[in-house]
Coordinates of C-alpha atoms in Angstrom, one line a residue:
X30 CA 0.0 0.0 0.0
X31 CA 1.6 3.5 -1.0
X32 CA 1.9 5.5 2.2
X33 CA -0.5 8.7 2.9
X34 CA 1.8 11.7 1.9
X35 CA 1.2 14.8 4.3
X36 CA 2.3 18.0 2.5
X37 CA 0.6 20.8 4.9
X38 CA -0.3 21.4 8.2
X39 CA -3.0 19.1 9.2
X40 CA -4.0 17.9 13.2
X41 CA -3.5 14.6 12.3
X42 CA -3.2 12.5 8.8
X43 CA -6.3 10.2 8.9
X44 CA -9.0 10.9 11.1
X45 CA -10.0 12.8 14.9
X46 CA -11.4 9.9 15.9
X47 CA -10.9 5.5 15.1
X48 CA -13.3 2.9 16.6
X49 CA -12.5 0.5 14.3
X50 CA -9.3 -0.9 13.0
X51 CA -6.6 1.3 11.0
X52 CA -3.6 -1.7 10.1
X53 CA -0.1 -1.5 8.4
X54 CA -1.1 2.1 7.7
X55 CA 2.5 4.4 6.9
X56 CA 2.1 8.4 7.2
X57 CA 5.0 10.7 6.0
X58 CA 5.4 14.1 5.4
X59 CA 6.3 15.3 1.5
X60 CA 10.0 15.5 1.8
X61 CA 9.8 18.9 -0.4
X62 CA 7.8 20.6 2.1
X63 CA 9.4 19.2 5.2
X64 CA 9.1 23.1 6.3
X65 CA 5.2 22.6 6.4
X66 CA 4.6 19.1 5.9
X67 CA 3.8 18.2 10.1
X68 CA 0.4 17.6 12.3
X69 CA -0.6 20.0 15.2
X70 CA -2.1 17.5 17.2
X71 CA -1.0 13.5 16.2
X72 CA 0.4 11.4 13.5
X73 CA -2.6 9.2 12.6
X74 CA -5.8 10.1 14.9
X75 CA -6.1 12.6 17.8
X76 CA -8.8 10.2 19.4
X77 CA -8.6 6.5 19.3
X78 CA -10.9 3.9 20.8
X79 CA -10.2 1.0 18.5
X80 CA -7.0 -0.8 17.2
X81 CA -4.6 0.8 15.6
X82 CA -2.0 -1.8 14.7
X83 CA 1.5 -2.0 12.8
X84 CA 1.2 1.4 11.3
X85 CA 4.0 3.6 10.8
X86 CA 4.8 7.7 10.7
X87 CA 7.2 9.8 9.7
X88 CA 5.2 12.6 10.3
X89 CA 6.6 15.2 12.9
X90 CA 4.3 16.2 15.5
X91 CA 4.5 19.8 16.5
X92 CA 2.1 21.5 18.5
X93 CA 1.7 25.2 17.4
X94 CA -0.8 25.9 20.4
X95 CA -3.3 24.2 22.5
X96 CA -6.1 21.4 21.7
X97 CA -9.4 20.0 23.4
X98 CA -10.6 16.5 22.6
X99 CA -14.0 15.5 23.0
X100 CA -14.3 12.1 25.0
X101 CA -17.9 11.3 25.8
X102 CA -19.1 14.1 28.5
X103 CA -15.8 14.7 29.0
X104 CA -12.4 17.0 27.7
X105 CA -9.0 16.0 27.2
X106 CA -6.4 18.9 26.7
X107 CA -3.1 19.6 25.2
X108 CA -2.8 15.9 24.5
X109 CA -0.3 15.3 21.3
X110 CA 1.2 11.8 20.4
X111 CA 2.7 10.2 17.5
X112 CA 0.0 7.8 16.9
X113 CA -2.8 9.2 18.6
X114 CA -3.3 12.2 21.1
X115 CA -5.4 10.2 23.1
X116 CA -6.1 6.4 23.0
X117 CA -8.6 5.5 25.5
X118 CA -11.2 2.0 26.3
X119 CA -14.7 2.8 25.7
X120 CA -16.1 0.5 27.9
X121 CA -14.6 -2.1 30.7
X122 CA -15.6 -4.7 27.7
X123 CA -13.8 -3.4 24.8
X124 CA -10.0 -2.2 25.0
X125 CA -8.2 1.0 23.1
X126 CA -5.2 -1.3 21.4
X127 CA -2.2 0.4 19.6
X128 CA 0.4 -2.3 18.8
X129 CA 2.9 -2.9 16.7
X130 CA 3.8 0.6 15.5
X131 CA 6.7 2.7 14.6
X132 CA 7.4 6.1 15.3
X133 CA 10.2 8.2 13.6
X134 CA 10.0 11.5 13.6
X135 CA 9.6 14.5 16.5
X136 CA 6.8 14.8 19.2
X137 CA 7.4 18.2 20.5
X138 CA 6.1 21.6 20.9
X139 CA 6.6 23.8 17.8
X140 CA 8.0 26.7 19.9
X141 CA 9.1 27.3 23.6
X142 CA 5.5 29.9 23.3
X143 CA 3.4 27.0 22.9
X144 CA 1.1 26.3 25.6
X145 CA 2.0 23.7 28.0
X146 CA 2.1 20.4 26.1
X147 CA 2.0 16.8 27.2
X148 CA 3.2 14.2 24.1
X149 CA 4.3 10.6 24.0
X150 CA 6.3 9.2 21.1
X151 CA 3.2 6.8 20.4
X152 CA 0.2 8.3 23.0
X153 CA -0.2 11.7 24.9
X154 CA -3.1 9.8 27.2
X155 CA -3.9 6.0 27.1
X156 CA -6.0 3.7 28.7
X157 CA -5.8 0.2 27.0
X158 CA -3.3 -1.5 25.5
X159 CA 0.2 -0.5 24.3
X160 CA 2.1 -3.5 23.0
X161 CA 5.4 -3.8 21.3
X162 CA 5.9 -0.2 20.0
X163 CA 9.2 1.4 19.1
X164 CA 9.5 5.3 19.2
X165 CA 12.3 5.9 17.3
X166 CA 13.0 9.4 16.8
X167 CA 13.4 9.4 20.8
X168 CA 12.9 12.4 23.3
X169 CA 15.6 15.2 22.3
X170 CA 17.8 16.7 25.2
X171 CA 15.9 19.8 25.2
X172 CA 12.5 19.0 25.7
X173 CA 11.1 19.0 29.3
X174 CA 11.1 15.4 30.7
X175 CA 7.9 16.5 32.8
X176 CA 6.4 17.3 29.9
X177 CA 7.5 14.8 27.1
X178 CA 7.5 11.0 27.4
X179 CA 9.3 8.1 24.9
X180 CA 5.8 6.4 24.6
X181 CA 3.1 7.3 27.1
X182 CA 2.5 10.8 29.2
X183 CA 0.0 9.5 31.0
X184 CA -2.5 7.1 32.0
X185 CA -6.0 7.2 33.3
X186 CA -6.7 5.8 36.7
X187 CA -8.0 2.0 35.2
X188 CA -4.5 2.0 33.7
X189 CA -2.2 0.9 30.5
X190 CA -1.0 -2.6 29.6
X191 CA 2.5 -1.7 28.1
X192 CA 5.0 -4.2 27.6
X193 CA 7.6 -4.8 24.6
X194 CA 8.2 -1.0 23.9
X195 CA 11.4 0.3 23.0
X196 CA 13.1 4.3 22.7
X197 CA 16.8 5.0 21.6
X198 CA 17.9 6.3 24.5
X199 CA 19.8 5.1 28.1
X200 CA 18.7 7.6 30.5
X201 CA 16.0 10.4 28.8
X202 CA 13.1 9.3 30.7
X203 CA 12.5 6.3 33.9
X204 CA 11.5 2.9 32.7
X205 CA 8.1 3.9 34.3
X206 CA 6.1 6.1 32.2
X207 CA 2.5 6.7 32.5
X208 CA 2.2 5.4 35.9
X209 CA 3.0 1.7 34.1
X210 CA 5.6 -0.5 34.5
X211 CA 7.1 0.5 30.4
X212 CA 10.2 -1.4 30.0
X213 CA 12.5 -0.4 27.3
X214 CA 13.2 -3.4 25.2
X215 CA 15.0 -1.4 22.5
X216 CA 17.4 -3.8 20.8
X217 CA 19.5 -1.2 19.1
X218 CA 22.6 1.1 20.1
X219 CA 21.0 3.5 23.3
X220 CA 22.2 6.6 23.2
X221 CA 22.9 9.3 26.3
X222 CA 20.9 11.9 24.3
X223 CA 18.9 12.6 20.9
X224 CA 19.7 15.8 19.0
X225 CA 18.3 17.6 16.1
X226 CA 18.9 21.4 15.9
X227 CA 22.3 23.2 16.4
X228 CA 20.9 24.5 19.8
X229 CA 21.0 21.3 20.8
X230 CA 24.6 20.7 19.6
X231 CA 25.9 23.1 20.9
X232 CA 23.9 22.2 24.7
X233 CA 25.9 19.0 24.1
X234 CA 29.3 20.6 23.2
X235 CA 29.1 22.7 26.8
X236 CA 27.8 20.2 29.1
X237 CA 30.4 17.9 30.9
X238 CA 27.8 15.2 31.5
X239 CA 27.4 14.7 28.0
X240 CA 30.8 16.2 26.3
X241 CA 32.7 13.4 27.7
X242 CA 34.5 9.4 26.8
X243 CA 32.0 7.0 26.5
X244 CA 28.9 9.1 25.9
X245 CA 26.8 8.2 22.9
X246 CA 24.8 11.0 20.9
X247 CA 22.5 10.1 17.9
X248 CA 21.3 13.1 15.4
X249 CA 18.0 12.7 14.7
X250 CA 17.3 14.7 11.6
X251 CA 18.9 17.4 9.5
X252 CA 19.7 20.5 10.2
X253 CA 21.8 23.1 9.8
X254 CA 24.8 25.2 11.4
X255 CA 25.2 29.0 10.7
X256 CA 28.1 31.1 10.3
X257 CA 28.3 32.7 13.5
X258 CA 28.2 28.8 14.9
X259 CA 31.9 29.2 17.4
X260 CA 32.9 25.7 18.4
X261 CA 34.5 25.4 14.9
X262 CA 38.1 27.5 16.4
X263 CA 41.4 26.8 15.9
X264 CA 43.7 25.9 18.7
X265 CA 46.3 28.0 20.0
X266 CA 49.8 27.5 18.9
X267 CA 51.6 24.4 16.7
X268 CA 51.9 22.8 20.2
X269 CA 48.5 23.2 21.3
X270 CA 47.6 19.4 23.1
X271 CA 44.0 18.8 23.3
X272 CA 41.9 18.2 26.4
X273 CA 38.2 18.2 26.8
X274 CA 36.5 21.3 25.9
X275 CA 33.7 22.7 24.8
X276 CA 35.3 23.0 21.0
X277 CA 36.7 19.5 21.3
X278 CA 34.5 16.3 20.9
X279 CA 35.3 13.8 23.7
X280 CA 32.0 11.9 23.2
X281 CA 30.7 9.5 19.8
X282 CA 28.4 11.1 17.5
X283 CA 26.0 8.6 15.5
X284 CA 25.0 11.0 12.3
X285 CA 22.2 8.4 11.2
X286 CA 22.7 9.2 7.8
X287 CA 21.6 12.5 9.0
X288 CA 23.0 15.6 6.9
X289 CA 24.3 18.9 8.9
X290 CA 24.6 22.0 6.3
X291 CA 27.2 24.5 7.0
X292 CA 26.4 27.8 6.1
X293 CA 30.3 29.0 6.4
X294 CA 31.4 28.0 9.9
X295 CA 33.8 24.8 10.7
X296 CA 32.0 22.2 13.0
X297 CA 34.6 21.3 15.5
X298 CA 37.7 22.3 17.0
X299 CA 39.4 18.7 17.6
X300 CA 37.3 15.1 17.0
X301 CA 38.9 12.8 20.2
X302 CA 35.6 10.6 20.2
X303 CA 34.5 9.1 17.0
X304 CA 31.7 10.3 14.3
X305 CA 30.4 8.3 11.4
X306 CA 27.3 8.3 9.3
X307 CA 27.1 11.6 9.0
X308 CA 27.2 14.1 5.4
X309 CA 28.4 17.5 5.4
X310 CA 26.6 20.1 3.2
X311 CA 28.9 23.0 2.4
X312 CA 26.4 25.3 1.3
X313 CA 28.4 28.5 1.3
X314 CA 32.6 28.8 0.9
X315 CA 34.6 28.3 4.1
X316 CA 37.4 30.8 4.2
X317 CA 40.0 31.3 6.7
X318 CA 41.5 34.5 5.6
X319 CA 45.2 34.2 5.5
X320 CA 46.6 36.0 8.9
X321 CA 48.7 38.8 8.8
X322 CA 50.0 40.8 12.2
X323 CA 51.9 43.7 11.2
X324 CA 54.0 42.8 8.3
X325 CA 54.3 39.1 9.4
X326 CA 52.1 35.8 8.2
X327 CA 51.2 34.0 11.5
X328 CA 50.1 30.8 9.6
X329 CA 47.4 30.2 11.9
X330 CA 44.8 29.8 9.6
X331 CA 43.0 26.9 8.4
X332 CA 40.0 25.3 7.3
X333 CA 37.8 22.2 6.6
X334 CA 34.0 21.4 7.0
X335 CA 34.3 18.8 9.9
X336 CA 37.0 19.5 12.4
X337 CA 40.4 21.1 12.7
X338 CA 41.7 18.1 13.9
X339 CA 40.9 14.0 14.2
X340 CA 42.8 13.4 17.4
X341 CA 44.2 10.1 19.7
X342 CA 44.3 6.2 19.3
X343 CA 40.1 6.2 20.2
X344 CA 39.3 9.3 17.7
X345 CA 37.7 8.2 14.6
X346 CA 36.4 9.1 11.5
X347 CA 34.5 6.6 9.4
X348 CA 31.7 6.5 7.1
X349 CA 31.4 10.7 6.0
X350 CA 30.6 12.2 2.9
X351 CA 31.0 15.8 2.4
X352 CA 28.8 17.2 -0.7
X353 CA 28.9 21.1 -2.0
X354 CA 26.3 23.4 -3.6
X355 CA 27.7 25.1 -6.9
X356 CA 30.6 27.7 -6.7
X357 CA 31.7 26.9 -3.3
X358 CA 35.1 25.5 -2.0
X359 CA 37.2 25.6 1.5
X360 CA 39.8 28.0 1.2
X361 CA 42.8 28.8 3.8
X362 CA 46.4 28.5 3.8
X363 CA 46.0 25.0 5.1
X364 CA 42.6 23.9 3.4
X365 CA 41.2 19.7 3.6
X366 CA 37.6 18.4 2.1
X367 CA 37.3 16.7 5.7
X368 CA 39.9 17.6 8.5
X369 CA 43.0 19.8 8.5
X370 CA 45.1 17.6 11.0
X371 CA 45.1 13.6 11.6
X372 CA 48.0 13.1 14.2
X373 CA 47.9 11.2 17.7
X374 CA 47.3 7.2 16.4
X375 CA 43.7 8.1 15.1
X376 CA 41.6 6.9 11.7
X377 CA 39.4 8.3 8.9
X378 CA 38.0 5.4 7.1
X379 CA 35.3 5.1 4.0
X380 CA 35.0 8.6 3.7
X381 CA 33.8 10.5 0.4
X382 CA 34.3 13.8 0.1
X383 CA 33.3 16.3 -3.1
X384 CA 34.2 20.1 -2.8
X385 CA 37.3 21.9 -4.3
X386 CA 39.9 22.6 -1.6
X387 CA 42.2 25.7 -2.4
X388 CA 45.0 27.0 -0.6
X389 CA 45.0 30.6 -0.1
X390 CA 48.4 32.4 0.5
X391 CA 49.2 36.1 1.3
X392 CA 52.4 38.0 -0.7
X393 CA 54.1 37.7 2.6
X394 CA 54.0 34.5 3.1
X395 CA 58.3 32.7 3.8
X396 CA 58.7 30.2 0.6
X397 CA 60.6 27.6 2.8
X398 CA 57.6 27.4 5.0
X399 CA 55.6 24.2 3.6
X400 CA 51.5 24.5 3.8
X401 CA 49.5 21.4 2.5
X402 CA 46.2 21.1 1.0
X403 CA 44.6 18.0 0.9
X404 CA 40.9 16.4 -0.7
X405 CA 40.4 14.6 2.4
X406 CA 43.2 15.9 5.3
X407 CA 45.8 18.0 4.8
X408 CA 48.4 17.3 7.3
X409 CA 48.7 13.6 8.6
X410 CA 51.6 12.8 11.1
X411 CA 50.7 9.6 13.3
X412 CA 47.5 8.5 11.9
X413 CA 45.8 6.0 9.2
X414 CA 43.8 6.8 5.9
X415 CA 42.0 3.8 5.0
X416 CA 39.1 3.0 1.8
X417 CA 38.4 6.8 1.3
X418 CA 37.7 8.8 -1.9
X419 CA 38.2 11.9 -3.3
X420 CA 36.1 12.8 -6.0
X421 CA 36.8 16.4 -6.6
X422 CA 34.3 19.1 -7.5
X423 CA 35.3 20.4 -10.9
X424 CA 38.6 21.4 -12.8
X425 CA 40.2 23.2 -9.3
X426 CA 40.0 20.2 -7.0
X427 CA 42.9 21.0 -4.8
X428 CA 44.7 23.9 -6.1
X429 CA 45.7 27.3 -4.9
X430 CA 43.1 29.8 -4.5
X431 CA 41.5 32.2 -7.5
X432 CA 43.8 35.1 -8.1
X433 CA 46.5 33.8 -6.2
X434 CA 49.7 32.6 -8.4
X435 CA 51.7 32.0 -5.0
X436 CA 51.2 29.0 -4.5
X437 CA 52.7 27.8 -8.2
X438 CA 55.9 29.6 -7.5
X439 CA 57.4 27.4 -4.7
X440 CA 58.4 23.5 -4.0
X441 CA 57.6 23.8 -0.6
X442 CA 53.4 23.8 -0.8
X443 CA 51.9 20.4 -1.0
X444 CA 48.8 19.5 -2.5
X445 CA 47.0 15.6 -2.4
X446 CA 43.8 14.7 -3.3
X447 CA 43.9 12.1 -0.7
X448 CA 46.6 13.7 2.2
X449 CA 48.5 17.1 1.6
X450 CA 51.2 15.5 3.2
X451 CA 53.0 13.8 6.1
X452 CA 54.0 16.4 9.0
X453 CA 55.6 16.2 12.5
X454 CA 53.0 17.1 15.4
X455 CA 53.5 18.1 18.9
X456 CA 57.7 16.8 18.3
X457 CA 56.6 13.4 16.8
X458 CA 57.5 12.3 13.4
X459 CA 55.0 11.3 10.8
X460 CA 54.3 7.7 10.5
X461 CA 51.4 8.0 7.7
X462 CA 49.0 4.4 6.7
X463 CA 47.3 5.2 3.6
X464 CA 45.6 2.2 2.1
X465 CA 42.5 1.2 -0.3
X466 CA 41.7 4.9 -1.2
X467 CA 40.7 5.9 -4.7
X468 CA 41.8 9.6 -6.1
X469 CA 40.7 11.3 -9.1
X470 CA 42.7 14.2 -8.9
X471 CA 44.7 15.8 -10.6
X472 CA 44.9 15.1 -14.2
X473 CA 48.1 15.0 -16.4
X474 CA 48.2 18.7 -16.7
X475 CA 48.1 19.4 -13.0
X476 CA 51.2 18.0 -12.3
X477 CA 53.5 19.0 -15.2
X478 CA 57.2 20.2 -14.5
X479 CA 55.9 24.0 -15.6
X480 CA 54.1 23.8 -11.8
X481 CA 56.7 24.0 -9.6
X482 CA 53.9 23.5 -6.7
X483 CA 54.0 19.6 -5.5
X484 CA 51.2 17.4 -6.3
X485 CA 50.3 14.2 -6.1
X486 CA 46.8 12.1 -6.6
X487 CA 47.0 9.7 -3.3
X488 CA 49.6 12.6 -1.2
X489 CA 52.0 15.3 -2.0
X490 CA 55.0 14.8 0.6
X491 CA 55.7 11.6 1.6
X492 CA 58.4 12.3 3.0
X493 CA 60.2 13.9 6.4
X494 CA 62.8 16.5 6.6
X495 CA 64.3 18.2 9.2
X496 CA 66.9 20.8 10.0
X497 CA 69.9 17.6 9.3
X498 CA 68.0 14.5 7.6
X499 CA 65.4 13.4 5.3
X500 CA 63.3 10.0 6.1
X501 CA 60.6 8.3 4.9
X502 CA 57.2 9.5 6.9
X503 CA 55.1 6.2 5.6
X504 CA 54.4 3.6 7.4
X505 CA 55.0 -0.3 6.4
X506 CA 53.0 -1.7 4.2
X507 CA 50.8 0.9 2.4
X508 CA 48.7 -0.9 -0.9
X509 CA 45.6 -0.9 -2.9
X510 CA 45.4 2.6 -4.0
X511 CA 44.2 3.7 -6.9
X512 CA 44.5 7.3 -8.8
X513 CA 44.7 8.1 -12.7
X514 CA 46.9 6.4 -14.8
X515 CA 48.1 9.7 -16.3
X516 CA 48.9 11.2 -13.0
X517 CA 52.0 10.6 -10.0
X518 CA 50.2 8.4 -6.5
X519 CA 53.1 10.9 -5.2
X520 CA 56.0 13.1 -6.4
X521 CA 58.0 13.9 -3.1
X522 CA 59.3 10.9 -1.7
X523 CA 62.0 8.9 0.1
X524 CA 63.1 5.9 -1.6
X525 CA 60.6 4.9 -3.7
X526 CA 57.1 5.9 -5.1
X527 CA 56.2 2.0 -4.1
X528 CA 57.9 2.2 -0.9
X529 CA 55.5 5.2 -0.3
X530 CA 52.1 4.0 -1.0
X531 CA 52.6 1.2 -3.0
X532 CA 51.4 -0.1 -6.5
X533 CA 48.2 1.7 -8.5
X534 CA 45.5 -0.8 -7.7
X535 CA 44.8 -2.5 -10.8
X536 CA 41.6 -2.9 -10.6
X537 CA 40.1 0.4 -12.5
X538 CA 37.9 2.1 -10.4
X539 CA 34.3 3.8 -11.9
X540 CA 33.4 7.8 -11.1
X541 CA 29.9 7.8 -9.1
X542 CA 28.2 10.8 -11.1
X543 CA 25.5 11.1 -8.7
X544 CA 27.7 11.3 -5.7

């Protein structure tokens, strides 16, 4: 059966009021209008006093003000559910059932005006029978406990039977809910808290409790970040060694195939917890403005969508994509697709990334200084790069800024369409893993000898160098990468290209267009 497509505000999608049955029913809300596309009062029926049994909704409920249901003689108000607003027996012979259904999307109060509110995931007020329900959206961290409940509010004195239900989270609400014994039989990961809006992001990122090891945070929708968004910073100084903070992200972030659009701000300072299944929408440039105090370049400045830096042996990157609206790039002196820095023993895996990644360098900037531009990181020192790709975004993947012929001039600025290149952090020399990743940049003219610049499709230096030796900065055993045929995996190395990041993967890899 095709689902009932909800493209307006309604009070609920199929009737006030069920006495009968309504079975393997699904309501969603017309993903074009998702602005408008929601119900005031439930997902299926404010009033049910029949069965209602394995339906599903995707239809946020969001209260814009308050509601009276008529129940017999009497009035229930400011009742909102994701099944029904109020599911109540209408006689001790015949029982209110809802069973068997799934909830995924919000229960909430359209505004913090709204009058006071009472909402369950499934049922606002129930008498009945509430069996084997799963509310998956979950209760977000900033609505009211007292007021929001994973899949009851409330009972009526002759009670709820409620067993087999399940909610996302560890800790939101008690086990008991409604006056019931509710136990959460959720089989999935449980998560410390439920986000969906950057004010509940950034309530995350500033409170200890949940900005910390072993916490667990699921997103669950889009949204989007704006440019005055601050936990995006840089640290301060070369030497800077991260602790927890309220830039820095100590806990694990579940992006549920989620996307978070950045409308030109940097996410996160440093990444020391992990985050996966998330995509990145850069839907305006990200510049870092090259920095200049007095008449000297600080080289402070740099940029990428996620994070400044992926950080320690438990930091981890794995399963991103990073997408781009038309004309739009990240641009700094030290630019990435994904993350400026990878040092400390940690991992970006199967991550795709598409957006053009320019280096942007002032007139004043010292020649023997190297900067690094990479599709995915730019500067890698301790740290593995494993099954990611680069698809570029255009003829200027990773190249130096418009206007800007700097960068060209010099063999000390490093561009790689998978790592910018190996660096020493915090005194420690680069050991670089870079295996199973697929490059499409550059092509054969990026990397002719008329641009003295230093390119390479899989990394540009792959090598160290200090003040008295050069050594090589890749780790053991580096295979199965693949990058044009036309083009150099690298072209500053110690020993050999192989010895770097071994041979081109034979197996010819195929361009996803609709990436």
């Amino acid at each position: 059966m095709a689902p009932i497509v909800v493209d307006s505000l309604v009070d609920c999608a199929i009737a006030d009021m069920n006495a009968g049955t309504i079975e393997r029913v699904h309501v969603e809300a017309r993903a074009s209008n998702d602005s408008t596309a929601k119900a005031g009062v439930a997902g299926l029926v404010k009033l049910n006093q029949g069965t209602i049994y394995q339906c599903q909704s995707s239809l946020p409920v969001l209260a814009t003000q308050g509601n009276s249901i008529s129940v017999g003689k009497e009035t229930k108000e400011n009742y909102i559910g994701g099944i029904a607003a109020v599911s109540l027996s209408p006689s001790t012979t015949t029982m209110a059932i809802i069973e068997g259904c799934l909830v995924n999307a919000s229960v909430n109060k359209a505004d913090d005006n709204t009058t006071e509110i009472r909402g369950g995931g499934i049922a606002g007020l129930a008498t009945g029978r509430l069996y084997n329900n799963t509310f998956e959206y979950g209760i977000t961290v900033s609505q009211e406990p007292e007021f929001f409940k994973n899949i009851v509010f409330e009972t009526e004195q002759s009670g709820v039977s409620a067993q087999g239900n399940g909610w996302p989270t560890e800790a939101t609400n008690p086990t008991t809910e409604g006056g019931t014994d509710n136990v959460n039989v959720y089989s999935g990961t449980r998560y410390h808290a439920i986000i969906d809006c950057q004010k509940e992001l950034d309530y995350v990122m500033k409170t200890s409790s949940f900005n910390k090891a072993g916490s667990n945070i699921r997103i669950a929708k889009d949204f989007a970040v704006d440019d005055n968004w601050t936990h995006g910073t840089l640290p301060s100084g070369d030497q800077y060694s991260p602790t927890a903070s309220e830039d820095n992200v100590s806990f694990s972030l579940e992006g549920n195939d989620k996307t978070i659009t950045l409308k030109g701000a940097m996410l996160f300072n440093h990444v020391m917890g992990e985050v996966k299944n998330l995509t990145l929408y850069v839907a305006k440039p990200l510049v870092a403005k090259p920095s200049i105090v007095g008449t000297s370049y600080t080289a402070t400045d740099a940029m990428a969508p996620l994070a400044y830096a992926v950080y320690g042996e438990k930091a981890k990157l794995t399963h991103l994509k990073v997408k781009a609206a038309d004309k739009t790039s990240v641009q700094a002196a030290t630019a990435a697709g994904l993350v400026v820095w990878a040092y400390g023993g940690s991992t970006i895996e199967k991550c795709r990334v598409k957006v053009p990644v320019k280096m942007w360098l002032p007139t004043g900037v010292d020649s023997d200084s190297k900067r690094y531009a990479g599709g995915i990181v730019a500067c890698v020192c301790q740290a593995s790069v494993l099954e990611c790709e680069f698809l570029g975004n255009g003829k200027e993947w990773v190249a130096n800024a418009d206007g800007s012929d700097i960068a060209i001039k010099y063999n000390n600025f490093y561009y790689g369409g998978i790592i910018g290149g190996a660096a020493d952090k915090l005194k420690v020399k680069p050991e670089v893993t870079v295996k199973d990743c697929t490059s499409w940049y550059p092509d054969n003219e990026k990397i002719s000898d008329a641009d003295q610049s230093t390119k390479g499709s899989i990394i540009g230096l792959a090598k160290f160098s200090d003040n008295t030796s050069s050594s090589n900065a890749m780790a053991e055993g580096n295979e199965g990468n693949w990058w044009p045929q036309a083009s150099a995996g690298t072209k500053t190395y110690f020993d050999t290209k192989e010895k770097a990041i071994g041979k081109r993967n034979a197996v010819e890899a195929t361009y996803d267009n609709d990436f």
